[in-house]
Amino acid sequence: MSAFSYTTIFKRLALLHRPYKKRLTLGLLGMVVTAATEPLVAYIFKILLDNGFVQKPTFPLWLVPIAVIGAFVARGASTFLTTYMTNWVSTRVLTTLRQQMFNRILNVSIDFHATHTVGRVINSIMFEVQQIIEMISKLFTSIVRCVLTVAGLLGYMLFISWKLTIVALVLMPLMMLVVRTTAKRLKKLNKDSLDVNAQLTQVIEETARAQQVIKVFGGETYERQRFAESAEHIRHYSMRMTSTFAATVPVTQIMMACAMSAMITMGLVQASHGQLTAGDFVSFLAAMIALQVPLKQLAEVNGPLQRGMAAAEAVFKLIDSPIERTGGIQLDKRANGKIEFSNVGFSYPGQEKPALKGINLSVKPGETIAFVGMSGGGKSTLVNLIPGFYSTTEGRILLDDLPIEDISLNSLRAQIAMVSQNVVLFNDTIAANIAYGDSAPDRVRIEAAAKAAYLAEMIAALPDGYETQIGDNGSRLSGGQRQRLAMARAIYKDAPILILDEATSALDTESERAVQAALDQLMQGRTTFVIAHRLSTIERASRIVVLSNGSIVEIGSHDELLSKRGAYANLYHLQFSKDAVNVEM
């Protein structure tokens, strides 16, 4: 069952529109004027027929052409006012919703990204929000205006003949039943349609991101098939919605035709008894014909309404997604870098087996701690607890004797720099990527960081130097250059705690040696946590921690652990054995 009722969604949308009450009021005023011109035109027909073809008219006929022009000028001006004001408000609400969604994406926990695909998120921010705005525009410009128009025309029709009007109203409940019946079906179809649209977005996003893998592994046929299947699903749901929607309009129009036929018959009877003039009857028919347009638009609004409601539910679910913890102590100075793991345990949501258990480790300021172990041993999970990406399920982690749960996340993360195996760069300049997160970049520090990461020579050879655009995720750079740029970003931040997760894995031997020298300098005076599959890169660590199945099995220096001939010695000899092939540490 949906967590969002129509009432809940409309209340939230009303709150978004509240700041723009004045402009909405002007738009509503335009609708009132537009609606008022409909019965006015019908009334002009009455005057013209009752006075234009008799010898002694009771109304000055020269006013009729002026009234016609005036009515359409008023309608044009009011329509412009309504359209402009509603679109102005709609674009503001659209921007607000997208901003709220983007802000939420920045503040959600890591778990959110594990359960929501990139395509689904992009689809919500770009496509589903647009569906909401289309629904709002339909509701305001179509429903409100049409209701006002229907009310005005029905009022005029009652004024002319209440008997004829009752006949017209007999079929109204049947028309509403048709609309309500299709509404439920359209809502379900629209929710399913949003899901298949998200799947297609995901296919496109993955294909654009994985071009090299697709070409090397011959995945073109498979990707074409995936795209074709997703596109066909969209076409299938589109046709089901079209058939459902298309059936509503002709049924409504047939009911209108039946009502009109009945009224013509009754009107002729009343006219034969002198109860209606020719002007009354023709103007009533004109009002009745004019009534079909807003009623048809009201029938057609059901489709956008159901699409918008399904989209609004998805959008508000995203906006309401749980965020990371807020509040906490603000650190007013640079941390010393003392880290203590006290009986730390952690389990991923929905998994019974703990990823970490009974972790006890005290790290002095400036120490370099290396984590090694087989894949899945808990190395990355453990370092991800330090910046608060996840919260411990047992025990606690302390920074300078303060539990990190008591420190605000912004303050905590300000003390940490990170370089990971999966480098993330932004489609911006080299300088902007190095100084990322600094609202007032220092050019001297940028150049010093680039030099320390052995990038200065490469940057100097570029025509635009530090202002060179690097492309999507650094696509214009080599793998080693991308890795060193990520290191330069960490060097620029100059944080007291450094996390290196396979930081040199993408470098060739020569580049690794050069960068390792820079890293050795960077690590001086900083508490550093290193994850490395190549054991040769961590031999000089202060201590090496061997993890297996989420627990610490050995701690010591490289030489100490080799002399023990335990788990670390086995890993070390396995890696350097001539018979070892592609063993992931």
XYZ file of C-alpha atoms in Angstrom:
585
model
C 0.000 0.000 0.000
C 1.272 3.468 -0.899
C 2.717 5.514 1.938
C 1.532 8.689 0.237
C -2.180 9.383 -0.109
C -3.513 11.943 -2.570
C -4.167 14.250 0.374
C -0.585 13.978 1.627
C 0.879 14.671 -1.810
C -1.375 17.664 -2.441
C -0.549 19.119 0.982
C 3.158 18.911 0.271
C 2.729 20.429 -3.172
C 0.617 23.221 -1.639
C 3.447 24.035 0.780
C 5.836 24.349 -2.158
C 3.462 26.833 -3.837
C 2.738 28.883 -0.725
C 5.552 31.451 -1.288
C 4.008 32.351 -4.649
C 0.430 33.094 -3.520
C 0.331 36.536 -5.138
C 1.303 35.265 -8.576
C -1.085 32.326 -8.284
C -3.862 34.747 -7.322
C -3.158 36.780 -10.470
C -3.265 33.579 -12.510
C -6.576 32.654 -10.865
C -7.963 36.093 -11.637
C -7.077 35.539 -15.294
C -8.949 32.232 -15.238
C -12.052 33.885 -13.777
C -12.038 36.451 -16.595
C -11.500 33.724 -19.206
C -14.328 31.629 -17.756
C -16.651 34.651 -17.678
C -16.211 35.257 -21.416
C -17.728 31.854 -22.293
C -21.337 32.552 -21.178
C -20.893 36.148 -22.397
C -20.375 34.899 -25.958
C -23.477 32.702 -25.674
C -25.458 35.682 -24.373
C -24.325 37.747 -27.374
C -25.847 35.058 -29.613
C -29.155 35.432 -27.764
C -29.196 39.211 -28.185
C -28.262 38.947 -31.848
C -30.957 36.407 -32.696
C -33.691 38.007 -30.610
C -33.004 41.553 -31.862
C -31.062 41.332 -35.092
C -33.825 39.896 -37.240
C -36.832 41.938 -36.073
C -38.042 45.347 -37.183
C -37.953 46.958 -33.739
C -34.967 45.662 -31.774
C -35.009 46.232 -28.013
C -31.205 46.353 -27.798
C -28.735 48.685 -29.571
C -27.211 46.263 -32.079
C -24.152 48.443 -32.750
C -22.871 47.300 -29.339
C -22.783 43.632 -30.442
C -19.570 43.835 -32.591
C -17.890 45.884 -29.833
C -18.942 43.302 -27.249
C -17.548 40.461 -29.377
C -14.189 42.219 -29.796
C -14.106 43.163 -26.118
C -14.841 39.589 -25.027
C -12.015 38.123 -27.087
C -9.550 40.857 -26.100
C -10.361 40.166 -22.445
C -9.992 36.427 -23.022
C -6.627 36.842 -24.766
C -5.219 39.119 -22.053
C -6.458 36.889 -19.228
C -5.137 33.745 -20.937
C -1.706 35.350 -21.295
C -1.749 36.409 -17.640
C -2.712 32.917 -16.476
C -0.182 31.124 -18.694
C 2.699 33.413 -17.725
C 2.012 33.340 -13.984
C 1.450 29.585 -13.775
C 4.582 28.807 -15.806
C 6.619 31.227 -13.685
C 5.482 29.478 -10.515
C 5.902 25.995 -12.049
C 9.522 26.605 -13.028
C 10.271 27.901 -9.521
C 8.691 24.833 -7.917
C 10.547 22.600 -10.398
C 13.865 24.174 -9.398
C 13.010 23.908 -5.691
C 12.130 20.216 -5.967
C 15.291 19.412 -7.903
C 17.355 21.345 -5.369
C 15.726 19.465 -2.489
C 16.414 16.145 -4.206
C 20.020 17.040 -4.981
C 20.609 18.233 -1.425
C 19.165 14.978 -0.135
C 21.456 12.971 -2.432
C 24.418 14.813 -0.891
C 23.246 14.032 2.646
C 21.986 10.457 2.416
C 23.947 7.593 3.902
C 26.146 5.257 1.893
C 23.410 2.608 2.235
C 21.152 4.676 -0.032
C 23.582 4.420 -2.947
C 23.869 0.676 -2.385
C 20.114 0.228 -2.924
C 19.399 2.920 -5.556
C 20.914 2.748 -9.021
C 22.396 5.828 -10.658
C 19.792 5.564 -13.425
C 16.956 5.559 -10.886
C 18.271 8.696 -9.169
C 18.858 10.547 -12.459
C 15.396 9.528 -13.657
C 13.797 10.936 -10.501
C 15.621 14.282 -10.627
C 15.260 14.870 -14.368
C 12.116 13.061 -15.523
C 9.792 12.393 -12.598
C 9.973 15.961 -11.299
C 8.931 17.153 -14.754
C 5.897 14.864 -14.535
C 4.883 16.575 -11.289
C 5.131 20.017 -12.864
C 3.048 18.898 -15.828
C 0.441 17.592 -13.394
C 0.402 20.877 -11.459
C 0.034 22.884 -14.670
C -2.860 20.665 -15.741
C -4.509 20.909 -12.352
C -4.234 24.671 -12.190
C -4.705 25.732 -15.792
C -7.075 22.972 -16.889
C -9.039 21.805 -13.868
C -9.464 25.174 -12.162
C -10.160 27.028 -15.386
C -12.441 24.287 -16.683
C -14.373 24.088 -13.413
C -14.866 27.865 -13.469
C -15.935 27.707 -17.110
C -18.324 24.824 -16.470
C -19.794 26.675 -13.492
C -20.301 29.833 -15.564
C -21.866 28.005 -18.473
C -24.125 25.889 -16.244
C -25.245 29.020 -14.427
C -26.145 30.623 -17.734
C -27.910 27.472 -18.921
C -29.983 27.393 -15.707
C -30.859 31.012 -16.342
C -32.133 30.136 -19.817
C -33.945 26.893 -18.963
C -33.633 24.794 -15.855
C -35.453 21.895 -17.500
C -32.948 21.640 -20.344
C -30.075 21.964 -17.882
C -31.353 19.047 -15.784
C -31.349 16.863 -18.887
C -27.735 17.911 -19.520
C -26.784 17.035 -15.961
C -28.312 13.565 -15.951
C -25.334 12.005 -17.668
C -22.719 13.857 -15.554
C -22.472 11.114 -12.836
C -21.970 8.476 -15.522
C -19.145 10.521 -17.014
C -17.492 10.844 -13.585
C -17.757 7.073 -13.099
C -15.891 6.507 -16.367
C -13.143 8.894 -15.272
C -12.768 7.313 -11.816
C -12.652 3.791 -13.252
C -9.793 4.655 -15.576
C -7.965 6.651 -12.871
C -7.019 3.581 -10.830
C -5.746 1.709 -13.870
C -3.750 4.703 -15.099
C -2.080 5.209 -11.716
C -0.748 1.631 -11.614
C 0.374 1.780 -15.230
C 2.185 5.070 -14.591
C 4.050 3.682 -11.560
C 5.198 0.703 -13.636
C 6.124 3.052 -16.475
C 8.378 5.102 -14.178
C 10.242 1.934 -13.199
C 10.901 0.866 -16.788
C 12.009 4.403 -17.671
C 14.532 4.217 -14.825
C 15.789 0.874 -16.185
C 16.378 2.398 -19.626
C 18.228 5.343 -18.071
C 20.434 2.887 -16.187
C 21.234 0.955 -19.372
C 22.230 4.162 -21.175
C 24.324 5.378 -18.235
C 26.168 2.051 -17.896
C 26.780 1.808 -21.641
C 28.244 5.316 -21.787
C 30.459 4.607 -18.762
C 31.713 1.174 -19.789
C 32.681 1.690 -23.444
C 36.118 0.096 -23.130
C 34.805 -3.019 -21.378
C 31.950 -3.362 -23.883
C 34.282 -3.120 -26.881
C 37.006 -5.385 -25.527
C 34.627 -8.101 -24.327
C 32.351 -7.860 -27.356
C 29.314 -6.753 -25.400
C 27.732 -4.661 -28.163
C 25.118 -7.268 -29.033
C 24.228 -7.819 -25.394
C 23.888 -4.068 -24.754
C 21.746 -3.617 -27.872
C 19.506 -6.402 -26.596
C 19.281 -4.813 -23.130
C 18.414 -1.455 -24.655
C 15.864 -2.971 -27.042
C 14.157 -4.873 -24.208
C 13.955 -1.770 -21.996
C 12.726 0.373 -24.890
C 10.106 -2.262 -25.744
C 8.896 -2.317 -22.132
C 8.446 1.454 -22.282
C 6.559 1.163 -25.587
C 4.356 -1.580 -24.118
C 3.350 0.508 -21.082
C 2.923 3.581 -23.251
C 0.456 1.759 -25.501
C -1.454 0.357 -22.512
C -1.787 3.865 -21.081
C -2.742 5.243 -24.491
C -5.481 2.670 -25.005
C -6.866 3.255 -21.510
C -6.765 7.014 -21.910
C -8.043 7.001 -25.495
C -11.112 5.011 -24.472
C -12.117 7.647 -21.911
C -12.488 10.572 -24.324
C -14.840 9.009 -26.943
C -17.060 7.512 -24.221
C -17.362 10.962 -22.659
C -18.119 12.553 -26.033
C -20.806 9.947 -26.822
C -22.490 10.725 -23.516
C -22.373 14.425 -24.397
C -23.945 13.706 -27.780
C -26.763 11.774 -26.115
C -27.392 14.643 -23.721
C -27.412 17.163 -26.566
C -29.872 15.097 -28.631
C -32.224 14.907 -25.669
C -31.986 18.659 -25.125
C -32.673 19.483 -28.754
C -35.827 17.396 -28.585
C -37.003 19.066 -25.374
C -35.996 22.513 -26.626
C -38.125 22.140 -29.741
C -41.107 21.138 -27.575
C -40.643 24.194 -25.306
C -40.220 26.490 -28.298
C -43.476 25.195 -29.816
C -45.259 26.227 -26.573
C -43.653 29.676 -26.555
C -41.496 28.929 -23.518
C -38.220 29.562 -25.408
C -37.258 32.149 -27.986
C -34.999 31.341 -30.901
C -32.258 33.322 -29.184
C -32.733 31.372 -25.940
C -32.518 28.032 -27.691
C -29.520 28.849 -29.894
C -27.581 30.496 -27.043
C -28.363 27.453 -24.846
C -26.989 25.178 -27.558
C -23.956 27.465 -27.914
C -23.350 27.188 -24.166
C -23.851 23.428 -24.348
C -21.360 23.108 -27.208
C -18.910 25.361 -25.379
C -19.371 23.114 -22.328
C -17.944 20.148 -24.243
C -14.483 21.702 -24.439
C -13.846 22.068 -20.680
C -15.515 18.709 -19.989
C -13.269 17.054 -22.581
C -10.234 18.713 -20.998
C -11.347 17.508 -17.572
C -11.551 13.954 -18.950
C -8.064 14.287 -20.479
C -6.486 15.598 -17.276
C -6.741 12.153 -15.712
C -3.664 10.849 -17.546
C -1.241 13.631 -16.490
C -2.786 13.566 -13.001
C -2.035 9.865 -12.491
C 1.456 10.195 -14.007
C 2.113 13.146 -11.732
C 0.848 11.359 -8.617
C 3.031 8.311 -9.298
C 6.031 10.585 -9.950
C 5.320 12.675 -6.840
C 5.302 9.552 -4.699
C 8.728 8.540 -6.043
C 10.131 12.069 -5.669
C 8.910 12.535 -2.101
C 10.237 9.103 -1.161
C 13.662 10.230 -2.335
C 13.362 13.579 -0.522
C 12.352 11.725 2.658
C 15.238 9.237 2.453
C 17.142 8.938 5.744
C 20.131 11.254 5.939
C 23.400 10.956 7.780
C 23.444 11.990 11.403
C 23.523 15.715 12.128
C 24.834 17.782 15.029
C 27.784 16.896 17.202
C 30.911 18.577 18.491
C 32.603 21.093 16.211
C 36.376 20.636 16.362
C 37.950 24.080 16.550
C 41.517 22.947 15.912
C 43.527 20.425 13.931
C 43.289 16.925 15.371
C 46.401 15.213 16.680
C 45.438 12.043 14.860
C 45.172 9.555 17.702
C 42.686 6.830 16.711
C 41.397 4.036 18.919
C 39.173 1.133 17.927
C 37.497 -0.234 21.044
C 35.791 -3.640 20.593
C 34.412 -2.473 17.233
C 31.866 -4.612 15.459
C 29.873 -3.911 12.316
C 27.195 -5.657 10.282
C 25.785 -4.465 6.978
C 22.004 -3.937 6.972
C 20.149 -7.129 6.140
C 23.176 -9.387 6.642
C 23.400 -11.750 9.587
C 27.128 -12.401 9.372
C 29.125 -9.497 10.872
C 31.647 -7.799 8.585
C 33.787 -6.839 11.590
C 33.931 -8.216 15.111
C 36.007 -7.483 18.195
C 38.376 -4.971 16.592
C 40.706 -3.475 19.201
C 43.491 -1.232 17.976
C 45.192 1.893 19.335
C 46.910 4.130 16.780
C 49.304 6.847 17.883
C 49.486 10.212 16.100
C 51.742 9.936 13.052
C 51.665 6.141 12.887
C 51.196 4.334 9.603
C 48.890 1.345 9.912
C 48.605 -1.070 7.005
C 45.658 -3.428 6.663
C 46.196 -6.638 4.707
C 44.253 -9.813 4.186
C 42.308 -11.776 1.647
C 39.485 -10.082 -0.242
C 36.384 -9.779 1.946
C 38.387 -9.781 5.143
C 37.032 -6.408 6.267
C 39.839 -3.982 5.316
C 37.760 -1.460 3.383
C 34.856 -1.778 5.807
C 37.143 -0.894 8.704
C 38.603 2.237 7.099
C 35.113 3.314 5.965
C 34.116 3.550 9.626
C 36.757 6.218 10.298
C 35.140 9.036 8.229
C 31.685 7.959 9.417
C 30.467 6.439 6.158
C 28.997 3.749 8.390
C 28.358 3.670 12.135
C 29.629 0.863 14.306
C 27.038 -1.654 15.479
C 29.217 -2.568 18.454
C 31.953 -0.746 20.351
C 33.232 2.667 19.352
C 35.985 4.564 17.564
C 37.712 7.508 19.253
C 39.573 10.426 17.710
C 41.844 12.144 20.232
C 39.819 10.373 22.973
C 36.495 11.703 21.596
C 33.961 9.160 20.241
C 33.573 9.961 16.557
C 29.780 9.577 16.958
C 29.912 12.694 19.160
C 31.811 14.728 16.554
C 29.911 16.418 13.744
C 30.512 14.678 10.426
C 31.745 17.877 8.783
C 34.342 18.403 11.524
C 35.349 14.741 11.476
C 35.794 14.601 7.709
C 37.680 17.902 7.686
C 40.451 15.975 9.484
C 40.644 13.239 6.841
C 41.985 12.959 3.300
C 41.418 9.872 1.188
C 42.817 8.353 -1.995
C 41.119 5.191 -3.207
C 41.640 2.682 -5.960
C 38.505 3.859 -7.761
C 39.516 7.430 -8.483
C 36.697 9.960 -8.738
C 37.456 13.182 -10.609
C 35.146 15.960 -11.737
C 34.529 17.366 -15.198
C 36.410 20.549 -14.398
C 39.935 21.957 -14.541
C 43.041 20.377 -13.046
C 43.270 23.217 -10.528
C 39.625 22.830 -9.474
C 40.103 19.096 -8.931
C 43.222 19.580 -6.813
C 41.551 22.246 -4.637
C 38.178 20.475 -4.543
C 36.197 21.437 -1.457
C 38.110 24.695 -0.883
C 35.874 27.734 -1.437
C 38.961 29.980 -1.717
C 41.621 27.987 -3.616
C 45.271 28.919 -3.047
C 47.215 28.781 -6.320
C 50.563 28.389 -4.566
C 49.290 25.363 -2.614
C 47.749 23.903 -5.793
C 51.070 24.050 -7.619
C 52.952 22.684 -4.601
C 50.513 19.736 -4.355
C 50.881 19.023 -8.074
C 54.656 19.076 -7.750
C 54.588 16.724 -4.752
C 52.409 14.317 -6.747
C 54.822 14.482 -9.703
C 52.245 16.182 -11.942
C 53.945 19.548 -12.453
C 55.902 18.515 -15.533
C 52.860 17.007 -17.222
C 50.709 20.056 -16.443
C 53.378 22.449 -17.737
C 53.284 20.679 -21.105
C 49.538 21.322 -21.502
C 48.458 24.442 -23.474
C 46.051 25.550 -20.717
C 48.167 24.323 -17.839
C 46.224 24.127 -14.576
C 43.080 25.383 -16.348
C 42.945 22.321 -18.601
C 39.564 20.608 -18.626
C 40.070 16.912 -17.792
C 36.736 15.543 -19.076
C 34.224 13.197 -17.481
C 35.967 11.553 -14.500
C 39.353 12.590 -15.938
C 38.800 10.787 -19.240
C 41.471 12.943 -20.941
C 44.154 11.713 -18.526
C 45.948 8.390 -18.302
C 45.248 6.003 -15.445
C 48.431 6.964 -13.642
C 47.783 10.687 -14.120
C 44.290 10.309 -12.698
C 45.669 8.510 -9.644
C 48.327 11.156 -9.071
C 45.749 13.925 -9.450
C 43.723 12.266 -6.686
C 46.890 12.223 -4.586
C 47.501 15.900 -5.285
C 43.980 16.576 -3.991
C 44.828 14.740 -0.754
C 48.146 16.580 -0.468
C 46.385 19.927 -0.959
C 43.908 19.209 1.832
C 46.780 18.699 4.296
C 44.631 16.716 6.745
C 46.108 15.051 9.865
C 44.588 11.668 8.957
C 45.206 10.006 5.614
C 43.457 6.944 4.156
C 45.116 5.235 1.179
C 42.984 2.464 -0.294
C 45.123 0.882 -3.026
C 46.363 4.388 -3.854
C 49.184 3.223 -6.138
C 47.451 0.294 -7.818
C 46.965 2.066 -11.169
C 50.584 3.188 -11.482
C 53.404 1.540 -13.344
C 56.520 0.640 -11.393
C 58.407 3.837 -12.253
C 55.451 6.104 -11.461
C 54.754 4.198 -8.254
C 58.293 4.780 -7.031
C 58.047 8.497 -7.783
C 54.668 8.866 -6.099
C 55.705 6.668 -3.189
C 58.437 9.183 -2.438
C 55.819 11.936 -2.367
C 53.557 9.810 -0.207
C 56.385 9.119 2.234
C 56.747 12.873 2.677
C 52.991 13.372 2.923
C 52.657 10.650 5.564
C 55.229 12.257 7.835
C 53.454 13.568 10.942
C 50.113 12.180 9.818
C 48.161 9.186 11.008
C 47.902 7.034 7.901
C 45.822 3.965 7.152
C 46.938 1.989 4.117
C 45.181 -0.817 2.279
C 47.450 -2.439 -0.282
C 47.281 -5.707 -2.145
C 50.922 -5.415 -3.127
C 52.728 -6.121 0.124
C 55.882 -4.428 -1.149
C 54.139 -1.052 -0.740
C 53.517 -1.460 2.997
C 56.726 -2.983 4.253
C 57.726 0.303 5.941
C 54.433 0.726 7.822
C 54.704 1.273 11.582
C 52.466 -1.750 12.081
C 50.725 -4.183 9.810
C 47.288 -5.467 10.786
C 46.207 -8.773 9.237
C 42.440 -9.194 8.949
C 40.588 -12.409 8.265
C 36.796 -12.861 8.298
C 36.359 -9.485 10.002
C 38.778 -10.111 12.867
C 42.376 -9.153 13.584
C 44.565 -12.253 13.456
C 48.021 -10.630 13.581
C 49.608 -7.257 14.374
C 53.261 -6.270 14.048
C 55.940 -4.848 11.824
C 56.868 -6.442 8.530
C 59.919 -8.196 9.958
C 58.087 -9.285 13.114
C 55.246 -10.833 11.198
C 57.561 -12.638 8.790
C 59.450 -14.126 11.710
C 56.210 -15.453 13.200
C 55.581 -17.476 10.038
C 51.849 -16.977 10.460
C 49.081 -15.557 8.274
C 51.094 -12.549 7.029
C 54.119 -14.682 6.166
C 51.877 -17.028 4.191
C 50.365 -14.096 2.275
C 53.781 -12.611 1.640
C 55.358 -15.803 0.354
C 52.248 -16.619 -1.662
C 52.407 -13.279 -3.420
C 56.062 -13.516 -4.244
C 55.989 -17.187 -5.134
C 56.743 -17.911 -8.753
C 53.707 -20.166 -8.889
C 51.296 -17.542 -7.528
C 49.077 -16.099 -10.223
C 46.724 -13.151 -9.720
C 46.094 -13.685 -6.033
C 44.050 -10.775 -4.645
C 45.256 -9.689 -1.232
